[in-house]
Coordinates of C-alpha atoms and ligand atoms in Angstrom, one line a residue:
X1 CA 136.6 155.2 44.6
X2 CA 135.5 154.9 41.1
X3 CA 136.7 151.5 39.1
X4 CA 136.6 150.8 35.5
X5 CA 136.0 147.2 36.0
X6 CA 135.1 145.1 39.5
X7 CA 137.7 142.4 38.4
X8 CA 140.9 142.2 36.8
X9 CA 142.6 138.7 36.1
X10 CA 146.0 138.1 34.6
X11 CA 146.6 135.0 33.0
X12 CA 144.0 133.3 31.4
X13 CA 144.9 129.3 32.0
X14 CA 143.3 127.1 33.9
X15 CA 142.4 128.8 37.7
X16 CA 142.0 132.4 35.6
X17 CA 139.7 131.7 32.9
X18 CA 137.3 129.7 35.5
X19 CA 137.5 132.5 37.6
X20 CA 136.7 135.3 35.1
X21 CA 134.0 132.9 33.6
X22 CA 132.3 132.4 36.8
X23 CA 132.2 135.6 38.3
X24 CA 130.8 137.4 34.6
X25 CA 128.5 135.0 35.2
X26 CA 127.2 136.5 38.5
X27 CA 127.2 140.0 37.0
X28 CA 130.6 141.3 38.1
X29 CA 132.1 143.3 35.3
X30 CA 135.5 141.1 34.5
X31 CA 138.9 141.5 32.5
X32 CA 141.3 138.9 31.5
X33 CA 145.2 139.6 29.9
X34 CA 147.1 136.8 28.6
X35 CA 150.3 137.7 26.4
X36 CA 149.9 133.8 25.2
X37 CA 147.2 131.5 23.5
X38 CA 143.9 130.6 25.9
X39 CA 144.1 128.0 27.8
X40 CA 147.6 128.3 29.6
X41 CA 149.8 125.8 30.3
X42 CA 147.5 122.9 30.4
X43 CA 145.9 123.3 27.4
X44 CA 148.9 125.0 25.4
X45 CA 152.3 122.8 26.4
X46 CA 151.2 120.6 28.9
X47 CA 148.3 118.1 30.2
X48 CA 146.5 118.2 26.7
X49 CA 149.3 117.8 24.2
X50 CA 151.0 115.2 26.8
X51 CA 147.9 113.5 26.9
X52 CA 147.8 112.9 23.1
X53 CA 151.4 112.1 22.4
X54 CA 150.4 109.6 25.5
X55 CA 148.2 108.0 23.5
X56 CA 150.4 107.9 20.2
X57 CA 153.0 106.2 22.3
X58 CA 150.7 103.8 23.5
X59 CA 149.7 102.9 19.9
X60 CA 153.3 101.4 19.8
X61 CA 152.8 99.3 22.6
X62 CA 149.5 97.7 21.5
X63 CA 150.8 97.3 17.8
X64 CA 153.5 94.4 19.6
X65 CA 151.0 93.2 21.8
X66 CA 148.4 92.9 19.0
X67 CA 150.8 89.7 17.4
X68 CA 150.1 87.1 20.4
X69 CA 146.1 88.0 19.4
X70 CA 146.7 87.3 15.6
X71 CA 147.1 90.5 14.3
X72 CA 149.8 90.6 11.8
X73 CA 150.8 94.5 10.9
X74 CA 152.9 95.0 8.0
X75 CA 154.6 98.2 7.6
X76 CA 153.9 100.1 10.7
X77 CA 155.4 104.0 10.3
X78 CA 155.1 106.7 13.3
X79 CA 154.9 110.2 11.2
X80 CA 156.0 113.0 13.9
X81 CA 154.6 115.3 11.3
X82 CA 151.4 113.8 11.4
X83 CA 151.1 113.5 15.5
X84 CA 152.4 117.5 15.5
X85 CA 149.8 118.9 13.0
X86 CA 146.8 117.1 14.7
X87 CA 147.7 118.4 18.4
X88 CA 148.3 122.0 16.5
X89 CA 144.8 121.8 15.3
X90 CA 143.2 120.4 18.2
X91 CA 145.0 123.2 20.7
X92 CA 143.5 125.5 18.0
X93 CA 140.2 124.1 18.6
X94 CA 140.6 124.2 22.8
X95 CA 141.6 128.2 22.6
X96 CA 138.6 129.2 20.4
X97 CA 136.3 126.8 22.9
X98 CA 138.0 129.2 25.6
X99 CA 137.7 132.7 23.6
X100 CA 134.0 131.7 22.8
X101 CA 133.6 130.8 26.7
X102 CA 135.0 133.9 27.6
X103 CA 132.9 136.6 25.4
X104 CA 129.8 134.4 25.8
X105 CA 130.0 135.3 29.4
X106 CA 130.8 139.3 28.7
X107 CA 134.4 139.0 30.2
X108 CA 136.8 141.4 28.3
X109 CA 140.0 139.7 26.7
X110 CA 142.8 141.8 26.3
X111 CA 145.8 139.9 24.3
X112 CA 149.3 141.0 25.9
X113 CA 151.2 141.2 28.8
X114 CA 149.6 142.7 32.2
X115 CA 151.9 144.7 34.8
X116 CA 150.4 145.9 37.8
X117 CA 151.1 149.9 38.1
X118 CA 149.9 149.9 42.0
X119 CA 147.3 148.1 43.8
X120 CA 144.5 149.0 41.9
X121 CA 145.8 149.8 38.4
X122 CA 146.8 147.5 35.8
X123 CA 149.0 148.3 33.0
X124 CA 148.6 146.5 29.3
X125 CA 150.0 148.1 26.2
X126 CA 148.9 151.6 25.7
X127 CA 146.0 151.1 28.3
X128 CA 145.8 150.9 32.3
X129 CA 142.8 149.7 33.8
X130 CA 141.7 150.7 37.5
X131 CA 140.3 147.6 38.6
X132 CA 138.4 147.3 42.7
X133 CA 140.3 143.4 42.6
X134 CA 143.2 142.2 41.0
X135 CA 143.3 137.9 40.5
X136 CA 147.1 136.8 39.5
X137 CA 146.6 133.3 38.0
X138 CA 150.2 133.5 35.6
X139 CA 151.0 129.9 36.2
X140 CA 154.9 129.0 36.3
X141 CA 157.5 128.0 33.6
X142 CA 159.8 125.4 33.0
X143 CA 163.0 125.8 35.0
X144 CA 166.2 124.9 33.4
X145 CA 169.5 125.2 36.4
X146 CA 171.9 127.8 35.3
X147 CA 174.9 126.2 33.7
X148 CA 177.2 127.7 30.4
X149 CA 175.1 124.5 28.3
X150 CA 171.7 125.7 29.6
X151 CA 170.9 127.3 26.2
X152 CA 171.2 123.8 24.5
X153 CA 168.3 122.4 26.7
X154 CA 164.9 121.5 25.8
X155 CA 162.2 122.0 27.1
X156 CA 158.8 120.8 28.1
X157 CA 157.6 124.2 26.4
X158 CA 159.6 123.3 23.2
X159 CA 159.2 119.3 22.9
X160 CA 155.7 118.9 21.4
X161 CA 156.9 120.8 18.0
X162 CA 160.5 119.6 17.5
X163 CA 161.0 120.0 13.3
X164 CA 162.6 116.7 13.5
X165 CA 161.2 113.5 15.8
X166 CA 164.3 112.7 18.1
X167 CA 165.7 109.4 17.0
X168 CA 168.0 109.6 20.8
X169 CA 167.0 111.9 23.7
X170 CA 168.6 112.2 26.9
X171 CA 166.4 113.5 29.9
X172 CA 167.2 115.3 32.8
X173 CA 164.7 115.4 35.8
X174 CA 162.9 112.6 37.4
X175 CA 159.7 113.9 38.5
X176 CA 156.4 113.7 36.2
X177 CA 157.5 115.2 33.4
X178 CA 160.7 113.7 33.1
X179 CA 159.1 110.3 33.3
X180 CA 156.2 110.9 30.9
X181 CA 158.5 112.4 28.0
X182 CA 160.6 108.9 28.8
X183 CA 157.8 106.9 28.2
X184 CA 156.6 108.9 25.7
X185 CA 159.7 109.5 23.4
X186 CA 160.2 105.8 24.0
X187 CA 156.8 103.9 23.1
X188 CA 157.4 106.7 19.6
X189 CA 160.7 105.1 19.1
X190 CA 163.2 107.1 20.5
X191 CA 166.5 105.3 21.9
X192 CA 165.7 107.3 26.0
X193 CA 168.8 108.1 28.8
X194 CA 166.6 109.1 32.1
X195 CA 169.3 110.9 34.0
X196 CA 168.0 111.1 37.5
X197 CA 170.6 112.9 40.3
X198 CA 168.7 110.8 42.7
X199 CA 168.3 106.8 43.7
X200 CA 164.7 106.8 42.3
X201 CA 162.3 108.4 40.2
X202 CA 158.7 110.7 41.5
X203 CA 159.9 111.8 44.6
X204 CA 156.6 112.3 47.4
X205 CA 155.0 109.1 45.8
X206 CA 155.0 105.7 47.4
X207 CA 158.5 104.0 47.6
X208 CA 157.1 100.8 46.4
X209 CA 155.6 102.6 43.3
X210 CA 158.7 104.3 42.8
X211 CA 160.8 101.5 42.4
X212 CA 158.0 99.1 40.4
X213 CA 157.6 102.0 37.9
X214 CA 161.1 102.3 37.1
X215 CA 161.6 98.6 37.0
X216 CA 158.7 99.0 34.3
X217 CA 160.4 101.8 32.6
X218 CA 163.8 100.0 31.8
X219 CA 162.0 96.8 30.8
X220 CA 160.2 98.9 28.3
X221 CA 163.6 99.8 27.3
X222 CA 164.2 103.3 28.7
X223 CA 167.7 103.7 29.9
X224 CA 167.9 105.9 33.6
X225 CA 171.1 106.3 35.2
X226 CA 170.5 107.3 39.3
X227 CA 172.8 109.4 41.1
X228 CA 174.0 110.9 37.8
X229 CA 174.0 114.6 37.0
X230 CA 174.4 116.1 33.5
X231 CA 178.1 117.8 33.4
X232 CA 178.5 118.5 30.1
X233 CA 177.0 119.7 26.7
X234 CA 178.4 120.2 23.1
X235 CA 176.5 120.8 20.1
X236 CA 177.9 119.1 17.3
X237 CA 178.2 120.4 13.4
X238 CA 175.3 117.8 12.7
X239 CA 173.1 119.5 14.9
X240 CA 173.1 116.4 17.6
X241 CA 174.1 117.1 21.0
X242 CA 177.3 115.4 22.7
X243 CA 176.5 114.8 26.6
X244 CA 178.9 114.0 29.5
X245 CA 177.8 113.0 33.2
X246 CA 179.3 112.7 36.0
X247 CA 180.3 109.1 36.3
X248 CA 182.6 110.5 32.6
X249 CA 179.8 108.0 30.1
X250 CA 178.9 110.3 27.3
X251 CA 176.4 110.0 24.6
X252 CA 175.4 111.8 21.5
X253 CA 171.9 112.3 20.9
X254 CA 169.5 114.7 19.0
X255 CA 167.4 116.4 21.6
X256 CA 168.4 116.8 25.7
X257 CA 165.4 117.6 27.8
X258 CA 165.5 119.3 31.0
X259 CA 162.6 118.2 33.3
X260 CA 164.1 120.1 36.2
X261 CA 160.8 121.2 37.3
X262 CA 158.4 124.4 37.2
X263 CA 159.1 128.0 39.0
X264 CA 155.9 130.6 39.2
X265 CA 155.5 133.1 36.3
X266 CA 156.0 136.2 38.2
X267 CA 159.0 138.0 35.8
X268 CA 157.5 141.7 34.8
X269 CA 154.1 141.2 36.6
X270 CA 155.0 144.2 38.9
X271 CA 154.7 142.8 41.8
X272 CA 157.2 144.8 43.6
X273 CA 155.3 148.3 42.5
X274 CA 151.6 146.9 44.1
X275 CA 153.9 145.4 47.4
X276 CA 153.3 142.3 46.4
X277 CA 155.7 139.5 49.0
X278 CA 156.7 136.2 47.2
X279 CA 158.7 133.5 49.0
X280 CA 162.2 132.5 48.3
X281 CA 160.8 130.0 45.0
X282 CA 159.3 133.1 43.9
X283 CA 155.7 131.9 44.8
X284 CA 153.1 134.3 45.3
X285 CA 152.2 134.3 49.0
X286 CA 148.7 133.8 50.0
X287 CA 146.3 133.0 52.7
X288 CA 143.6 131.0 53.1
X289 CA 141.3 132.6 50.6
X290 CA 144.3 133.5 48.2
X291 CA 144.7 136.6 49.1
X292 CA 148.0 138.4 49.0
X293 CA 150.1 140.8 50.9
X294 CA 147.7 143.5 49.4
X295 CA 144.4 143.4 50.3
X296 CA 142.8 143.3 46.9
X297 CA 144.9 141.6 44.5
X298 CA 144.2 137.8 45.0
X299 CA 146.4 135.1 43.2
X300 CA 146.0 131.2 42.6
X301 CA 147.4 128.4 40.6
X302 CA 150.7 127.5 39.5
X303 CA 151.8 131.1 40.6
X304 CA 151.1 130.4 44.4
X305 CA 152.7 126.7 43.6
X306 CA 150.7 125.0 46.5
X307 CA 149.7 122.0 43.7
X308 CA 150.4 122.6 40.4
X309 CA 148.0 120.7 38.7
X310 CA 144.8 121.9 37.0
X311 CA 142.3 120.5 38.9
X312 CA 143.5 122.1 42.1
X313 CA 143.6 126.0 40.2
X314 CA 140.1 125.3 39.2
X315 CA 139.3 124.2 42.5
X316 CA 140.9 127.4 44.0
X317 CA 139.4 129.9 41.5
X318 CA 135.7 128.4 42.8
X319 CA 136.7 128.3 46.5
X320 CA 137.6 132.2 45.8
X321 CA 134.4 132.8 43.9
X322 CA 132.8 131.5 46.5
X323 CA 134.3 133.8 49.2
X324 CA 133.7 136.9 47.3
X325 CA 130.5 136.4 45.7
X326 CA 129.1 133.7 47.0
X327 CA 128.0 132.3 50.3
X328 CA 131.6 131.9 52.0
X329 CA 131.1 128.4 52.6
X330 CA 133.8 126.4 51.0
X331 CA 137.6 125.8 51.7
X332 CA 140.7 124.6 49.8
X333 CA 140.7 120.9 50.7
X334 CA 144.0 119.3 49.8
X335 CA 143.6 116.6 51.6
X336 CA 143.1 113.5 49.2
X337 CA 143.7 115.3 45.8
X338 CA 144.3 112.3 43.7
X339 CA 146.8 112.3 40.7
X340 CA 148.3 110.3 37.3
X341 CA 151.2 110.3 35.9
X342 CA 150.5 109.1 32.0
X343 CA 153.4 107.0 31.6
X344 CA 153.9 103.3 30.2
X345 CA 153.0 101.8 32.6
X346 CA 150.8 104.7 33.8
X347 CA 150.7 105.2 37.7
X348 CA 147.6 107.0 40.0
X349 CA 147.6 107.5 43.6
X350 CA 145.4 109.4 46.2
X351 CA 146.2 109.5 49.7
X352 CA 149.4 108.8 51.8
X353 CA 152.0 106.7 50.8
X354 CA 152.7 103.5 53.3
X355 CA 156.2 106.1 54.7
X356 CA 153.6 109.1 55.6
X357 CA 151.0 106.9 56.8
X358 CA 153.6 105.1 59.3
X359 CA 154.9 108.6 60.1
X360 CA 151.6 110.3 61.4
X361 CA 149.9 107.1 62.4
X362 CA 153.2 105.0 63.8
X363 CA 154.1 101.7 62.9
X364 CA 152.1 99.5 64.3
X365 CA 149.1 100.6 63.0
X366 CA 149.4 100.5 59.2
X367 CA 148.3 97.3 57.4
X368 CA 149.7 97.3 53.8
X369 CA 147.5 95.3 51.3
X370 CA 149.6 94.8 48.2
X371 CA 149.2 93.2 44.8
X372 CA 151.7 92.6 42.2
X373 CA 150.5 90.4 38.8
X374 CA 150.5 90.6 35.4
X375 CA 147.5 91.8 33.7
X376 CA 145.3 89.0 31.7
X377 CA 146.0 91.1 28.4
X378 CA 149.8 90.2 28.7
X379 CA 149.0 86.5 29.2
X380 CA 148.5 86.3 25.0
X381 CA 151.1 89.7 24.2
X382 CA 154.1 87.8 25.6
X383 CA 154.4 91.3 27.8
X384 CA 156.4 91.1 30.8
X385 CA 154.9 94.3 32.0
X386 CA 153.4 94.2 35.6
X387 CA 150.8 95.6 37.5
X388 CA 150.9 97.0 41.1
X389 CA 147.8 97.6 43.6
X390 CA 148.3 98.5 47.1
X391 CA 146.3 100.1 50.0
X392 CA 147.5 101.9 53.2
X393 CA 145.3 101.3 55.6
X394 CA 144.9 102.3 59.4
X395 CA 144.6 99.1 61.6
X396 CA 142.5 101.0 64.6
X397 CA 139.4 102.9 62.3
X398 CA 139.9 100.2 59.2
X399 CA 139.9 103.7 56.9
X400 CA 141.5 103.1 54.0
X401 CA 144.6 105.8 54.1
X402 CA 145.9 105.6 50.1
X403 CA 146.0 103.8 47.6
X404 CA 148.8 103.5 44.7
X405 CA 148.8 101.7 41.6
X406 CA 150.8 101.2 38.3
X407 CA 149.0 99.6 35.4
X408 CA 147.3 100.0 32.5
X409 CA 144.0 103.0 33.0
X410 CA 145.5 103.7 36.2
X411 CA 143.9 107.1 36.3
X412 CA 140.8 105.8 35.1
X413 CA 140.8 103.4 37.9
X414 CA 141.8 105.5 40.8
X415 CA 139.4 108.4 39.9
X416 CA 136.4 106.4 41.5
X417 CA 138.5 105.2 44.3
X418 CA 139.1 108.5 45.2
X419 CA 135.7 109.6 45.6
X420 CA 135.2 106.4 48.1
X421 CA 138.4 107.9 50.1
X422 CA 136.3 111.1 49.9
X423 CA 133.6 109.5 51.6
X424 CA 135.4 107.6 54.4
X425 CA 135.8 104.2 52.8
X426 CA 136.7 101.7 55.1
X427 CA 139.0 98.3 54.3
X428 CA 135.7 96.7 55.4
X429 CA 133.3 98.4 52.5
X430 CA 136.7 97.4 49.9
X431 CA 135.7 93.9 51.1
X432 CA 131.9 93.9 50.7
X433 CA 132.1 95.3 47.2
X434 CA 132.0 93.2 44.2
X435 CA 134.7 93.0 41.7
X436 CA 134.1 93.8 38.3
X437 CA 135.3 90.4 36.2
X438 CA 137.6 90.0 34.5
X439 CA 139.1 93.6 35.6
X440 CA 142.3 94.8 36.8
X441 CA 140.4 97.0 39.3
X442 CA 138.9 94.1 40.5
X443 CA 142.1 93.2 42.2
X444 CA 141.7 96.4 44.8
X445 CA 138.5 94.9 46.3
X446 CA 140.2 90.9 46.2
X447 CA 143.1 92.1 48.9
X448 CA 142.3 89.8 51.5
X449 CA 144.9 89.3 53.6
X450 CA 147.7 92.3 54.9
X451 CA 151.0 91.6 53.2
X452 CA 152.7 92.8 56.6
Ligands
LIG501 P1 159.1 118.1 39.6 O1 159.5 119.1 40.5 O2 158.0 117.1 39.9 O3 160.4 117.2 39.3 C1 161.7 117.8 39.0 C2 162.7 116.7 38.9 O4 163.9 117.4 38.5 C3 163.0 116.0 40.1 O5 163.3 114.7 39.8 C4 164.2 116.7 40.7 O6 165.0 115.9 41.5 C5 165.0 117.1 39.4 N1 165.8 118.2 39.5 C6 165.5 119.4 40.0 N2 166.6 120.3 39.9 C7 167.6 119.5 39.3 C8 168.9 119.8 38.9 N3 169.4 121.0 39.2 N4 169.6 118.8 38.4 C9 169.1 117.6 38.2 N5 167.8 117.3 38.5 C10 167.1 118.2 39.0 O7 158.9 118.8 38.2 P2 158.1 118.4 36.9 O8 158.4 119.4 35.9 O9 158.3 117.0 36.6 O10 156.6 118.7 37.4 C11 156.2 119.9 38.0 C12 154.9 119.8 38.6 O11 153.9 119.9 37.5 C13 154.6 118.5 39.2 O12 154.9 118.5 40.6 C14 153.1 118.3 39.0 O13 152.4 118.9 40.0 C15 152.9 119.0 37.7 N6 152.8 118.1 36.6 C16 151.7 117.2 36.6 C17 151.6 116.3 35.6 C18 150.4 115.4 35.7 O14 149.4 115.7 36.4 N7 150.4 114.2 35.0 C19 152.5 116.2 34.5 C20 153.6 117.1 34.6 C21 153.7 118.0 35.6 P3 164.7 115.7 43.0 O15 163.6 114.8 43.1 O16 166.0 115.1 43.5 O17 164.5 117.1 43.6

């Protein structure tokens, strides 16, 4: 049978656009649809933007800090306006680095929404394109729980371009983005409620990290309330919201965010026409090499919700590339995928926490190292803020199992330690490696003695 192209991909974020990039590259004739800006998620309403508003907030920390070093600032003003209108123009700037990536490797854009006719045939606007493989790279959404208030909610799509900087925010959620838009809205000035229905923050991360962060989070002045769940939601003539949990406090603020986590993007893809089988979160179900209940349509990313982070899409998209085009040597590894979550403090991990480390290996055979100080920075900014180090290791090999911290740079810190997890690292080579003075990081190779 005759194609008009050898690739279709829909989406073009993260996993997609490396994928259509690559393969153009090796001469296969490639498509991409995308009914929103280059760059998907990541680049549009997520990791980027986040990223800079990280920084802005951070910028309120320092200017208090700065004092105990002699600085004296006079008339320090945030302007919301200002931080908006840069991110604007520096998204701009990402999506034409991503149209120009895309055309300079022949790969067709087409700007709207894709819906698969049948297994071979894709359907955008007037046109439908028979394509030999289909890649479904959509990404996911922010999920706000049905309730009659749901339409009052915020979300993480919505937050980077409020008209008005939120002078009080309530947050619902308590996974990453719930805690960075805390931090965030906080170090920017914003008067924060975390409203978390559970008894701690970042569920899957290390307990100890868990509590220290949140700890962190209050001192910094961000208000959570555990075991509380949002019951209420009133907009007021002002255009603030009125807000009632379950334990009957209530508060009136201007913006209430709902951080209730991601679902995949699948609405009007089709997927029911080509036979494509999702799971019960609506997750596109794939095998090892991403492909899906049809043998030629392929999908990775978000939309197969396996990791939703963009290193791991990008990761996917070359393991696939790989299997079709090129030698069929590499695997999805996500063992030891390390991560960050940018809040204030900021927190990094990669590996197990100490709970599954003493669940796969037992008890008995998990040496914690631990290390909890306060930074030489605070000793002149009269910060209380604290830093955390720890390291899981496994008593019978000596390899060094995870390793957790909160602190300043965390993710700049952990990103080398990963690739020495990568590599086997033993507690032993931690020991024979010199710190770096004076560091923070230093602290990870000073762990001497097992706390228990
Ligand atoms: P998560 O799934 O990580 O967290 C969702 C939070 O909302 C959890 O605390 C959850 O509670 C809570 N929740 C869920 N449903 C309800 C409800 N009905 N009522 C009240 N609370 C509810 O979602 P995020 O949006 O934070 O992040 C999604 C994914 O995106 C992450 O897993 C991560 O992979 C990625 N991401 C990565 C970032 C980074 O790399 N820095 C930043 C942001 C996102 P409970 O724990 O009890 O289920």
């Amino acid at each position: 049978m005759e194609f008009d192209i050898d690739l279709f991909v829909v989406g073009a974020g993260s996993g997609g656009i490396r994928m259509a990039r690559m393969a153009a590259q090796a001469g296969i004739k490639v498509m991409v649809a995308d009914n929103n800006p280059l760059g998907g998620t990541c680049v549009n309403v997520g990791c980027i933007p986040k990223k800079l508003y990280a920084y802005a907030s951070q910028f309120g920390h320092d200017f208090k800090d700065s004092a105990g070093f002699g600085w004296q600032l006079s008339d320090v003003n945030f302007n919301w306006r200002t931080l908006v209108s840069n991110t604007r123009i520096e998204i701009k700037r990402l999506n034409n680095i991503y149209e120009g990536l895309l055309s300079e490797s022949g790969v067709e854009f087409i700007s709207g929404s894709a819906c698969l006719v049948d297994s071979h045939h894709v359907k955008v606007g007037d046109r439908v394109i028979s394509a030999e493989r289909i890649l479904i790279a959509t990404g996911g959404y922010p999920y706000v729980p049905e309730s009659n208030y749901a339409g009052l909610l915020t979300t993480s799509d919505q937050i980077f371009d409020l008209p008005k900087f939120p002078r009080r925010m309530l947050i619902i959620g308590g996974g990453y983005t719930a805690v960075e838009f805390a931090s965030i809205f906080n170090g920017l000035g914003s008067k924060v409620e975390l409203v978390c229905r559970g008894n701690a923050i970042l569920r899957g991360f290390d307990d100890d990290i868990r509590l220290f962060l949140a700890t962190e989070l209050e001192r910094q002045g961000v208000n959570i309330h555990f075991n509380r769940n949002l019951v209420q939601v009133t907009k007021l003539q002002q255009g603030s919201f009125w807000v009632r949990l379950d334990d009957k406090s209530e508060y009136e603020v201007d913006v209430v965010l709902s951080a209730t986590g991601r679902r995949p993007r699948i609405t009007g893809l089709g997927l029911e026409q080509a036979g494509v089988a999702v799971d019960q979160r609506g997750a596109i179900c794939v095998n090892e090499y991403f492909q899906t209940s049809v043998h030629n349509i392929y999908a990775l990313g978000d939309v197969v919700g396996r990791m939703e982070l963009t290193p791991v899409a990008l990761a996917e998209a070359m393991v696939l590339l790989d299997h079709w085009y090129g030698k069929g040597e590499k695997y999805m590894d996500y063992n030891l995928v390390p991560t960050a979550v940018f809040s204030q403090p900021s927190v990094s991990t990669v590996g197990l926490t100490e709970q599954q480390a003493q669940n796969k290996y037992g008890h008995g055979r998990i040496n914690i190292f631990r290390s909890d100080f306060k930074a030489l920075k605070q000793s002149l900014s009269n910060n209380k803020e604290r830093t955390l180090m720890k390291l899981v290791v496994d008593s019978n090999t000596d390899r060094v199992l995870g390793i957790h911290m909160v602190g300043e740079y965390a993710a700049e810190v952990l990103q080398g330690f990963a690739v020495a997890l990568k590599a086997g690292a033993c507690k032993a080579d931690f020991d024979r490696t010199l710190g770096i003075h004076p560091s923070s990081a230093e602290e990870f190779v000073n762990m001497r003695t097992p706390v228990y």
